[in-house]
Coordinates of C-alpha atoms in Angstrom, one line a residue:
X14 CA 0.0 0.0 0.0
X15 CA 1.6 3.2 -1.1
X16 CA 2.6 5.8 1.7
X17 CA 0.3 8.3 -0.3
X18 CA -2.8 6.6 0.6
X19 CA -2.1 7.7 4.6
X20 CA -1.6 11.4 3.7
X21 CA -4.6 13.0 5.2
X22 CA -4.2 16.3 6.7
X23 CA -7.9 16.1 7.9
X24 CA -9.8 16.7 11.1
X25 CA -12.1 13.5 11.8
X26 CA -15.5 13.7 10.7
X27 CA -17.0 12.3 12.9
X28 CA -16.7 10.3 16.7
X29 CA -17.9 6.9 17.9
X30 CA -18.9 7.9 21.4
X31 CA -18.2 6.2 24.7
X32 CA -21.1 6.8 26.8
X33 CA -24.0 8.1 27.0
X34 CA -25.3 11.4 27.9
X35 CA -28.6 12.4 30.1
X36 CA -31.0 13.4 27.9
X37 CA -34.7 14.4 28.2
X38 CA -37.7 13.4 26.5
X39 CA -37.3 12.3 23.5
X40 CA -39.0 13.0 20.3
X41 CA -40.3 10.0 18.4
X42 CA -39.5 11.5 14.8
X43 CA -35.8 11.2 15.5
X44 CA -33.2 8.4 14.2
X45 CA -30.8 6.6 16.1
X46 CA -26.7 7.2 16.4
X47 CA -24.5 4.4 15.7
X48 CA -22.2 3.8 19.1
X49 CA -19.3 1.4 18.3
X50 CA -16.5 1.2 21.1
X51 CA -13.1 -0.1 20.2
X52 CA -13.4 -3.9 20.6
X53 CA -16.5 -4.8 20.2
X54 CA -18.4 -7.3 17.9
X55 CA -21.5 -5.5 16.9
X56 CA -22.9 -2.2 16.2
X57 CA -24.8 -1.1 19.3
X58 CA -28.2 1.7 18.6
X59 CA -28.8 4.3 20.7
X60 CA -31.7 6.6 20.8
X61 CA -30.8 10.3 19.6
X62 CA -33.3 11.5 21.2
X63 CA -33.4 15.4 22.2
X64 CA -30.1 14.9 24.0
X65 CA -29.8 19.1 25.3
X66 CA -26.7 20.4 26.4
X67 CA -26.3 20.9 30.2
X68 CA -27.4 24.7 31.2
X69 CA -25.6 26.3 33.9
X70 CA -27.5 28.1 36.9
X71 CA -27.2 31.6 37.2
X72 CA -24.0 32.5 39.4
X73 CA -21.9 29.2 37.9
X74 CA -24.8 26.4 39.6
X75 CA -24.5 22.8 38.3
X76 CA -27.0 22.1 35.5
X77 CA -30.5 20.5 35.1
X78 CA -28.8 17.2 33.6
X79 CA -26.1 17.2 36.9
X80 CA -29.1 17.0 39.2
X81 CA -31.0 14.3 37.0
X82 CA -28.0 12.1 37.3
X83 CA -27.6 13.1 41.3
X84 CA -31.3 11.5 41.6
X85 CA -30.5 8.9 39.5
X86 CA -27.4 7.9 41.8
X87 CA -29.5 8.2 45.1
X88 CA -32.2 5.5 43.8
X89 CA -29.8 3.3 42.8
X90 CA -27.8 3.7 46.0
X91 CA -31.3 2.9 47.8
X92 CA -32.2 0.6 45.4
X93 CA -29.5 -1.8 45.7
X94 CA -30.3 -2.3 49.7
X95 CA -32.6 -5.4 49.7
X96 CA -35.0 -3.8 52.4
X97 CA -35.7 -0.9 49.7
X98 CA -37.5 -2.7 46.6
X99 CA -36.9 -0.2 43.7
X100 CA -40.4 0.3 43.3
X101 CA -40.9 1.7 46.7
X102 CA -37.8 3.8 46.1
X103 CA -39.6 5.5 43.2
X104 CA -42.7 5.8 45.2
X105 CA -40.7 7.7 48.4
X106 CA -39.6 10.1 45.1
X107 CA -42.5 9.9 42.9
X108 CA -42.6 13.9 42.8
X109 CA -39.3 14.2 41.5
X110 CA -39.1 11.5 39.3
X111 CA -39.6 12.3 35.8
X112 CA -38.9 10.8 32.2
X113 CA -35.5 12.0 32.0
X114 CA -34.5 10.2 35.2
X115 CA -36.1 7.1 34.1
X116 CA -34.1 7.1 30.9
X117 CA -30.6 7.3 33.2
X118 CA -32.2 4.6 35.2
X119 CA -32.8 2.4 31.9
X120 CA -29.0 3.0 31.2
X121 CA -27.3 2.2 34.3
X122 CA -29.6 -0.6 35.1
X123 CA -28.7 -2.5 31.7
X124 CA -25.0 -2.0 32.6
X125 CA -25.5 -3.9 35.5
X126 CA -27.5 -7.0 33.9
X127 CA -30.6 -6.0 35.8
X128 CA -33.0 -5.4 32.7
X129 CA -36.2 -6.9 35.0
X130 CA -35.6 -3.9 37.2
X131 CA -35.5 -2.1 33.8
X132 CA -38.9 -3.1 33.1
X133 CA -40.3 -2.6 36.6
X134 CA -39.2 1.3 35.9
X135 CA -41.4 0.9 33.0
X136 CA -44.4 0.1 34.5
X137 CA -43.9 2.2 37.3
X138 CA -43.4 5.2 34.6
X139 CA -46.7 4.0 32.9
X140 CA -49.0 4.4 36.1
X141 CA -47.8 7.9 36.5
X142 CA -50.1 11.0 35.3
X143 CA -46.9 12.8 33.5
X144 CA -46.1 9.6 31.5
X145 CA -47.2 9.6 27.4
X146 CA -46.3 6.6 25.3
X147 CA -43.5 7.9 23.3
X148 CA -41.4 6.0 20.9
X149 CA -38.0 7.1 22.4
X150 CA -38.7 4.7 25.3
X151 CA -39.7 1.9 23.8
X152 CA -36.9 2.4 21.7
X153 CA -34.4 2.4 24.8
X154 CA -36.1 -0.5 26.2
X155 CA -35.9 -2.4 23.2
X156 CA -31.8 -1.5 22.8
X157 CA -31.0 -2.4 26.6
X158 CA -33.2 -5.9 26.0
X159 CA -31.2 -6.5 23.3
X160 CA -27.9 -6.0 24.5
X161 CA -28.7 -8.4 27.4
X162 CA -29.8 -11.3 25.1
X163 CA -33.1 -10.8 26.1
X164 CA -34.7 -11.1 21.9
X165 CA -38.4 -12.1 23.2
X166 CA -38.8 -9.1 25.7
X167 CA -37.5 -7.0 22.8
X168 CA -40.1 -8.2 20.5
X169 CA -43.0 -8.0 23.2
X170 CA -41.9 -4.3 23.8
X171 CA -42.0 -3.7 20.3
X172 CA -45.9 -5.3 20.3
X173 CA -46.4 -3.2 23.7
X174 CA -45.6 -0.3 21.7
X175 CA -48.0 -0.5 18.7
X176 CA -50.6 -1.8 20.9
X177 CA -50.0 1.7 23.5
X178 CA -50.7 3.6 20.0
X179 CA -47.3 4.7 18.9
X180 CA -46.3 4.1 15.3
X181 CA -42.9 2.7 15.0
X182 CA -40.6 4.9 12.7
X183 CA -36.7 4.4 11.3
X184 CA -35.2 4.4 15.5
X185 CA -37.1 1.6 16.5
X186 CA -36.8 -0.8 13.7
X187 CA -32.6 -0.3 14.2
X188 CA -33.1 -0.8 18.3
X189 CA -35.1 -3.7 17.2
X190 CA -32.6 -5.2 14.1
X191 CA -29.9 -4.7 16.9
X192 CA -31.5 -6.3 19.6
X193 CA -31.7 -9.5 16.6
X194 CA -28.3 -8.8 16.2
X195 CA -27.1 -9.8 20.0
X196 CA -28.8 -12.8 20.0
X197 CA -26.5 -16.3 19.6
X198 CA -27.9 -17.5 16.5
X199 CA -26.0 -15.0 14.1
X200 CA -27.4 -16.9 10.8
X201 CA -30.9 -16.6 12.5
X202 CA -30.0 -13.2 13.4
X203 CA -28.8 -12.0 10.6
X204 CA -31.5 -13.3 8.3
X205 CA -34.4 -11.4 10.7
X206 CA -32.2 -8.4 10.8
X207 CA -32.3 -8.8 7.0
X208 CA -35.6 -9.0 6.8
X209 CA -36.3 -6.0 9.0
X210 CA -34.5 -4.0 7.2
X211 CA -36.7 -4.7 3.6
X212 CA -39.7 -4.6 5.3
X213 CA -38.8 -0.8 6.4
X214 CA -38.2 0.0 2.9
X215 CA -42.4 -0.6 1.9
X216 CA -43.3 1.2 5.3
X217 CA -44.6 4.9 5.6
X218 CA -41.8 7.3 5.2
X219 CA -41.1 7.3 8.8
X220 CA -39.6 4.2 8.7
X221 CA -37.4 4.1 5.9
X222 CA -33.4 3.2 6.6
X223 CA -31.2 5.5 7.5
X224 CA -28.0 5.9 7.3
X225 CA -27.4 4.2 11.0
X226 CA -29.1 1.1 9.7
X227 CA -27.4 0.6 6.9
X228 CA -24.4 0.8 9.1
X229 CA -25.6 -1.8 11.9
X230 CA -26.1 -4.1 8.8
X231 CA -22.9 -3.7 6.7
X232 CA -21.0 -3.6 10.4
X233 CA -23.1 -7.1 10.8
X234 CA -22.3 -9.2 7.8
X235 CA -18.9 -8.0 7.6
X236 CA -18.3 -10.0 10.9
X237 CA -19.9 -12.8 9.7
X238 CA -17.1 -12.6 6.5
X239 CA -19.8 -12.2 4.6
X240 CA -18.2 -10.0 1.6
X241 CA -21.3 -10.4 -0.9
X242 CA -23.6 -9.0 1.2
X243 CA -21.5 -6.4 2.7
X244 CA -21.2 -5.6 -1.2
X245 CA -24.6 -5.6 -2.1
X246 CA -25.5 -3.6 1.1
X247 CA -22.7 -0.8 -0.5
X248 CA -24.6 -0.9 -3.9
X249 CA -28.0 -0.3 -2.0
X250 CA -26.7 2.7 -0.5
X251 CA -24.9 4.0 -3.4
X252 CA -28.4 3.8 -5.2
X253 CA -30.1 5.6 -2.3
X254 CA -30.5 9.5 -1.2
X255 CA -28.3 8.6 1.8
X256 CA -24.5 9.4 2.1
X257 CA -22.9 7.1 3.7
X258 CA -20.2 8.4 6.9
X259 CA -16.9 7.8 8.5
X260 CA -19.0 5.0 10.9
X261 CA -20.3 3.2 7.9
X262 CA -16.6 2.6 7.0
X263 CA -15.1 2.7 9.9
X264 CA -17.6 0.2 11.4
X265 CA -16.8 -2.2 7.8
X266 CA -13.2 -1.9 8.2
X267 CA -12.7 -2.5 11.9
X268 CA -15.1 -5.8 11.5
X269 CA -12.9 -7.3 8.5
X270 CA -9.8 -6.4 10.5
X271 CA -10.8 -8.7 13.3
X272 CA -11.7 -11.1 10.7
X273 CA -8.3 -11.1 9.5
X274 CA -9.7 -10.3 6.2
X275 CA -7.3 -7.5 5.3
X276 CA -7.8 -7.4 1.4
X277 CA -11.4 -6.5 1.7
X278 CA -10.8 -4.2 4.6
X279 CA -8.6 -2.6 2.2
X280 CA -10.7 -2.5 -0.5
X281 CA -13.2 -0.4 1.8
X282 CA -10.7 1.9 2.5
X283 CA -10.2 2.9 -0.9
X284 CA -14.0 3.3 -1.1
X285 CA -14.1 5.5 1.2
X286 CA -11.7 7.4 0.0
X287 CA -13.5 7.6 -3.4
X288 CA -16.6 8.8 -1.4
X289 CA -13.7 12.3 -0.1
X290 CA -14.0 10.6 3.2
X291 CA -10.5 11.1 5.1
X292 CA -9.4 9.0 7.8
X293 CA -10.0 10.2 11.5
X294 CA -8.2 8.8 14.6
X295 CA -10.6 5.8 14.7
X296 CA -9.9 4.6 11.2
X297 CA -5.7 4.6 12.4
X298 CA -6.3 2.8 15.4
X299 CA -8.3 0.0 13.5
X300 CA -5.9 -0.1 10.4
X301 CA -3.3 -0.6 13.3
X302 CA -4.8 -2.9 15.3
X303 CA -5.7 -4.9 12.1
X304 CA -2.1 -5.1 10.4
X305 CA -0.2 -6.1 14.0
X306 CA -3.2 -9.0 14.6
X307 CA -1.7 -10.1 11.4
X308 CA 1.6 -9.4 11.9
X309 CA 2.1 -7.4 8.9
X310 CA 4.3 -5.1 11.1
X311 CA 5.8 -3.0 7.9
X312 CA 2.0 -1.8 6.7
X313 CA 1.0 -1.3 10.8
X314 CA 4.4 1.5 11.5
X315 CA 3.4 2.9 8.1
X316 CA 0.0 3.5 9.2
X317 CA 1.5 5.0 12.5
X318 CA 4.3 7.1 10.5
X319 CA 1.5 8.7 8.7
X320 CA -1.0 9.3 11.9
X321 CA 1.8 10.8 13.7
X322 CA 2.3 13.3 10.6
X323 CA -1.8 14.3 9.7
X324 CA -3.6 16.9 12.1
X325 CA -4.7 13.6 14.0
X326 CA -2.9 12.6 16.8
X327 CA -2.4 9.0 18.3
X328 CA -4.1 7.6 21.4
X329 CA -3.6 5.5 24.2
X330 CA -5.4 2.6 22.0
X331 CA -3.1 3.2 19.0
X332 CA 0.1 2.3 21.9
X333 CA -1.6 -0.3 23.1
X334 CA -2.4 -2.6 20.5
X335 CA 0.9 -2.0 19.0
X336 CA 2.6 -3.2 22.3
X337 CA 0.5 -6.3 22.2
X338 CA 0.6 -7.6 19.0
X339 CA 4.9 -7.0 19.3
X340 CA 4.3 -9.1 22.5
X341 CA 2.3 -11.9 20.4
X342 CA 5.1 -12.1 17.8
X343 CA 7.8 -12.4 20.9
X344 CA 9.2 -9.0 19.6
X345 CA 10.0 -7.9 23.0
X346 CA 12.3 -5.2 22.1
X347 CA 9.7 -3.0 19.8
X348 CA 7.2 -3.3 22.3
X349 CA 9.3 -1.9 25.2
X350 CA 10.3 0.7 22.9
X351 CA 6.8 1.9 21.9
X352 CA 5.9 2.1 25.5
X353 CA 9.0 4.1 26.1
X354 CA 8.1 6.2 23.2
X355 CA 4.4 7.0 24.4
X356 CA 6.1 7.9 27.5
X357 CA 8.4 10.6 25.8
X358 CA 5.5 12.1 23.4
X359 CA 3.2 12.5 26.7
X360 CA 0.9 10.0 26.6
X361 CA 0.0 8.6 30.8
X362 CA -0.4 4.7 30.5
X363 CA -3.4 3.3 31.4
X364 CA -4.4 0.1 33.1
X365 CA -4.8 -1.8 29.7
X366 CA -1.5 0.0 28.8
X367 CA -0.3 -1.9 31.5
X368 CA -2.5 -5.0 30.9
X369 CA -1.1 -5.4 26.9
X370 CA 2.6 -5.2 28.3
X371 CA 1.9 -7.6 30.8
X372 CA 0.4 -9.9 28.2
X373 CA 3.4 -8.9 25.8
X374 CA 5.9 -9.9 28.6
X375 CA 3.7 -13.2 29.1
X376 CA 4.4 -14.3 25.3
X377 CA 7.9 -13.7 25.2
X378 CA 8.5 -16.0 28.0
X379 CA 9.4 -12.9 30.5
X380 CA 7.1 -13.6 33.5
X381 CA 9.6 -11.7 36.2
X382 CA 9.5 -8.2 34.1
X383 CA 5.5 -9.1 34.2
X384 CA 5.3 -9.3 38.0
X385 CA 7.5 -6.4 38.2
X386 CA 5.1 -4.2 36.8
X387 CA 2.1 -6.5 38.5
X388 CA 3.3 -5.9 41.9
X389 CA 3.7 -2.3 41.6
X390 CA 0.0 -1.6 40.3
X391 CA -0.6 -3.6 43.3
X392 CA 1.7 -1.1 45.4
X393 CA 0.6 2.5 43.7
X394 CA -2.8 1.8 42.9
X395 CA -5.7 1.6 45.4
X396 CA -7.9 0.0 43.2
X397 CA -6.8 -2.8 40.5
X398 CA -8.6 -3.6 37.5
X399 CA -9.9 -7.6 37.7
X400 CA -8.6 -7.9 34.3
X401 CA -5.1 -6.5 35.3
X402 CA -4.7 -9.6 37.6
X403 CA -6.2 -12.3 34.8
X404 CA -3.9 -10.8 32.4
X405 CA -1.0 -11.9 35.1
X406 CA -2.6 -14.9 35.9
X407 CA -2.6 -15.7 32.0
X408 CA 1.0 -15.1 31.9
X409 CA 1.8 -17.3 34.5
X410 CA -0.3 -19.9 32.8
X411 CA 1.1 -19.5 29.1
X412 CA 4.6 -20.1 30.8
X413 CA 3.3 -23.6 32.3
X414 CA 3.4 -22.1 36.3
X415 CA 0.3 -23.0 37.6
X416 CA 1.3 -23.1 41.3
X417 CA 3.1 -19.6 40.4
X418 CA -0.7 -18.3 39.5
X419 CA -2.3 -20.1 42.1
X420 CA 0.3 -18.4 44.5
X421 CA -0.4 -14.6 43.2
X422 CA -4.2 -15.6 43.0
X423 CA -4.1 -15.9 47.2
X424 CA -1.9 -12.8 47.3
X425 CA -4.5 -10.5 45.2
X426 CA -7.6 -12.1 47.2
X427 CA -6.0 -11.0 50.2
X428 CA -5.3 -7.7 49.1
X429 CA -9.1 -7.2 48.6
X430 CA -9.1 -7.9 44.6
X431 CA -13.0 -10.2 43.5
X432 CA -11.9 -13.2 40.9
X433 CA -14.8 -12.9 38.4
X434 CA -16.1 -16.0 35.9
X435 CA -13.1 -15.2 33.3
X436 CA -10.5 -15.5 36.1
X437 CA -11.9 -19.2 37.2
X438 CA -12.7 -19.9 33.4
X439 CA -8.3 -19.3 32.7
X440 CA -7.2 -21.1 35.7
X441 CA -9.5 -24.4 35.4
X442 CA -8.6 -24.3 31.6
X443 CA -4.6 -24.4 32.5
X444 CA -5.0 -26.3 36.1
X445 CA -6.9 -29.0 33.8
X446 CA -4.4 -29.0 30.9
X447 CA -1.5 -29.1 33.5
X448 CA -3.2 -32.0 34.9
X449 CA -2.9 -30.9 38.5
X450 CA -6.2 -32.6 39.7
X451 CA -5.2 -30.6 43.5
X452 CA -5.2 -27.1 41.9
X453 CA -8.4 -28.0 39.6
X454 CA -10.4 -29.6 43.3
X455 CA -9.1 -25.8 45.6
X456 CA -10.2 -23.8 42.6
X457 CA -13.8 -25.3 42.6
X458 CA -13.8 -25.1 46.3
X459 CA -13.2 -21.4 45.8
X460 CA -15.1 -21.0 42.7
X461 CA -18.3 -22.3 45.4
X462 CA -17.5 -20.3 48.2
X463 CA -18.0 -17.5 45.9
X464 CA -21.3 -18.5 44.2
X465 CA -20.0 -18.7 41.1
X466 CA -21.5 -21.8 39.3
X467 CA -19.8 -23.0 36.3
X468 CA -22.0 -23.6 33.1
X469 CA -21.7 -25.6 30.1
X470 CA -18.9 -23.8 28.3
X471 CA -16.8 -23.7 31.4
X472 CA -16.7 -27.7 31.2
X473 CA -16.3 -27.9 27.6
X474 CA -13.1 -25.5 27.6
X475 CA -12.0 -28.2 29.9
X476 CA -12.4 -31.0 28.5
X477 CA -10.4 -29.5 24.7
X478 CA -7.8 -29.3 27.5
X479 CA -7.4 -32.5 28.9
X480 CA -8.4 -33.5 25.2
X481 CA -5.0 -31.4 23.9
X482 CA -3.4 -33.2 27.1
X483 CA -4.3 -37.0 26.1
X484 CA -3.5 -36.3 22.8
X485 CA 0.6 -35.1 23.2
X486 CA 1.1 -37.7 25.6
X487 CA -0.2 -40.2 22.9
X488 CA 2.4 -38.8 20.6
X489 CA 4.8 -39.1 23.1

């Protein structure tokens, strides 16, 4: 790929953000906005609804949006005491409680897996005299359902909705082809989502596909490798009134990258380019991530030489996945030197900084410079990441130490630090491939003290060990 292709003295057109703001409510004639976070699998919708800017008070006070999210804090707070059932909670505020605070409670209820509190908020919201069926709530509902797995309570939202007298329009069909989307059945999924998306095109006007669900779509298929559809999606849009953006590409590129599938990623960069779309700091940090998962290490430090001389600048996440995938290839050297480096142009590590080096140390066989930098997280930090300890664990366990992990395991419990499902999930996989039948019988000890139960793909994951086990000694 010729160095001329990265010259793009541009400022990004556009952001994928992070989180979500407090908004009030919302209108139902407005689309949704395509959210895609670094790392993820699928395209997530969000409602756009009238999202306003926070006012200040008079004399510098905090704004109306500052006090909707104080509210929102205290109910959970009382909320998550068993003697205060949420319901009650809203009850002992019902005078203060308004649409706006239910839409914060909608969001931080979904991050925590508790989508049936979710839906008590929603009846509670329906007996009150301020509430009017709007579409912007269903359409929240039906995004937070789906990101929890939860398909059937999508689709009987979806029924609540038309039967409350709201007509669906272009927002809720994407909450709803997204909600498809997160379900495990991707060839199910994406065959409904499919179908969603021509049924909205012989719907009233209000329905029609918008730009964000042509992205949710082509985003889709392209991480199913599907390249014909991803094609024909291209040609639909090219035919259409609507211009596709830097998240239609963006969201294409980044989902063939993890694929591996670099020729057609780059094939939809030059598309984009032939559509005057530059690259922002979001299409660098996927090109990069893509070339080092692939190891194609000259195309990835082009990419970087040419981020480093446009108007954008790199971020933490270009570092980062740079020092890892060094790490994977055992290239010790060049990752040490890029943290170095993002030390000297200004850039603070974070704790996933730390977590890719640590990971990077644990593939080129360097466990001690990995518990260097382990143990003083553990000794600066007052609170450390769960993932920061798997990622030493890992390391431990890619070098063939399992008492070594079982060791720093006790040490970090002791300190205060929670295991969680993926830190049992490592440990029985490499305890079991190890074949250390002591290790395997303390960890499920543990695992029941803490109520963790382990499910079906816990056991299988085990098994492909002992399987990967049986079979070297056989060849032995």
């Amino acid at each position: 790929m010729a160095s001329s292709m990265w010259r793009c003295p541009c400022k990004p057109t556009g952001r994928f953000p992070l989180t979500a703001t407090p908004f009030v409510r919302p209108s139902s004639r407005v689309p949704v906005s395509l959210s895609v976070a670094s790392g993820t699998c699928i395209a997530v919708a969000r409602s756009t609804a009238a999202r306003p800017k926070r006012k200040s008070r008079p004399g510098g006070g905090r704004g109306v949006a500052s006090e909707a999210e104080d509210v929102v804090r205290i109910l959970l707070r009382k909320a998550s005491d068993l003697k205060y059932p949420l319901v009650s909670t809203l009850n002992k505020y019902v005078t203060t409680v308004r649409t706006e605070h239910c839409f914060l409670l909608f969001e931080e209820l979904g991050k925590r897996d508790k989508w049936l509190q979710c839906l008590e908020v929603f009846r509670w919201m329906q007996k009150q005299r301020w509430y009017i069926a709007d579409n912007g709530i269903y359409s929240k509902l039906i995004s937070v359902m789906g990101k929890k797995g939860q398909t059937r309570m999508a689709m009987w939202l979806f029924s609540e909705m038309r039967n409350s007298g709201c007509k669906p329009d272009t927002s809720v069909y994407n909450a709803l082809i997204t909600a498809h989307l997160h379900s495990r059945d991707k060839s199910k999924a994406l065959s409904k989502a499919y179908g969603y998306f021509e049924k909205m095109k012989g719907l009233h006007e209000r329905c029609h596909p918008n730009v964000v669900t042509y992205n949710i779509l082509l985003r889709a298929f392209a991480q199913a490798g599907d390249v014909k559809q991803v094609d024909s999606l291209f040609k639909d849009l090219d035919e259409s009134i609507i211009s596709p953006d830097i998240y239609t590409y963006n969201g294409v590129m980044d989902a063939y990258g993890k694929n591996g599938m670099i020729r057609e990623m780059e094939s939809v960069l030059l598309r984009m380019k032939s559509h005057n779309l530059k690259p922002d700091t979001i299409t660098y940090n996927l090109l990069i991530d893509s070339y080092g998962r692939k190891q194609s290490f000259d195309k990835m430090e082009q990419v970087f030489k040419s981020l480093l001389h446009s108007k954008e600048k790199p971020t933490l996440p270009s570092f980062n996945s740079m020092i890892l995938n060094y790490g994977k290839a055992r290239l010790k050297d060049k990752a040490e030197h890029t943290f170095k480096w993002m030390n000297e142009l200004g850039h603070k590590p974070s704790y996933v900084t730390y977590e890719c080096l640590i990971t990077a140390y644990g593939y080129c066989d360097c466990v001690s410079s990995a518990r260097k930098i382990f143990d003083d997280i553990m000794d600066r930090q007052k609170e450390v990441q769960i993932s920061t300890l798997n990622a030493m664990l890992d390391a431990y366990c890619k070098n063939g130490l399992p008492f070594e992990a079982e060791k720093i395991l006790e040490h970090a419990t002791r300190k205060g630090i929670v295991p969680n499902a993926s830190t049992y999930k490592l440990l029985y996989r490499a305890y079991a491939k190890a074949g250390v039948k002591e290790l395997v019988d303390k960890l499920l000890k543990r695992m029941d003290l803490q109520g963790i139960v382990p499910n079906k793909k816990f056991f299988i994951g085990a098994l492909e060990a002992f399987g990967t086990v049986q079979t070297s000694s056989s060849e032995v």
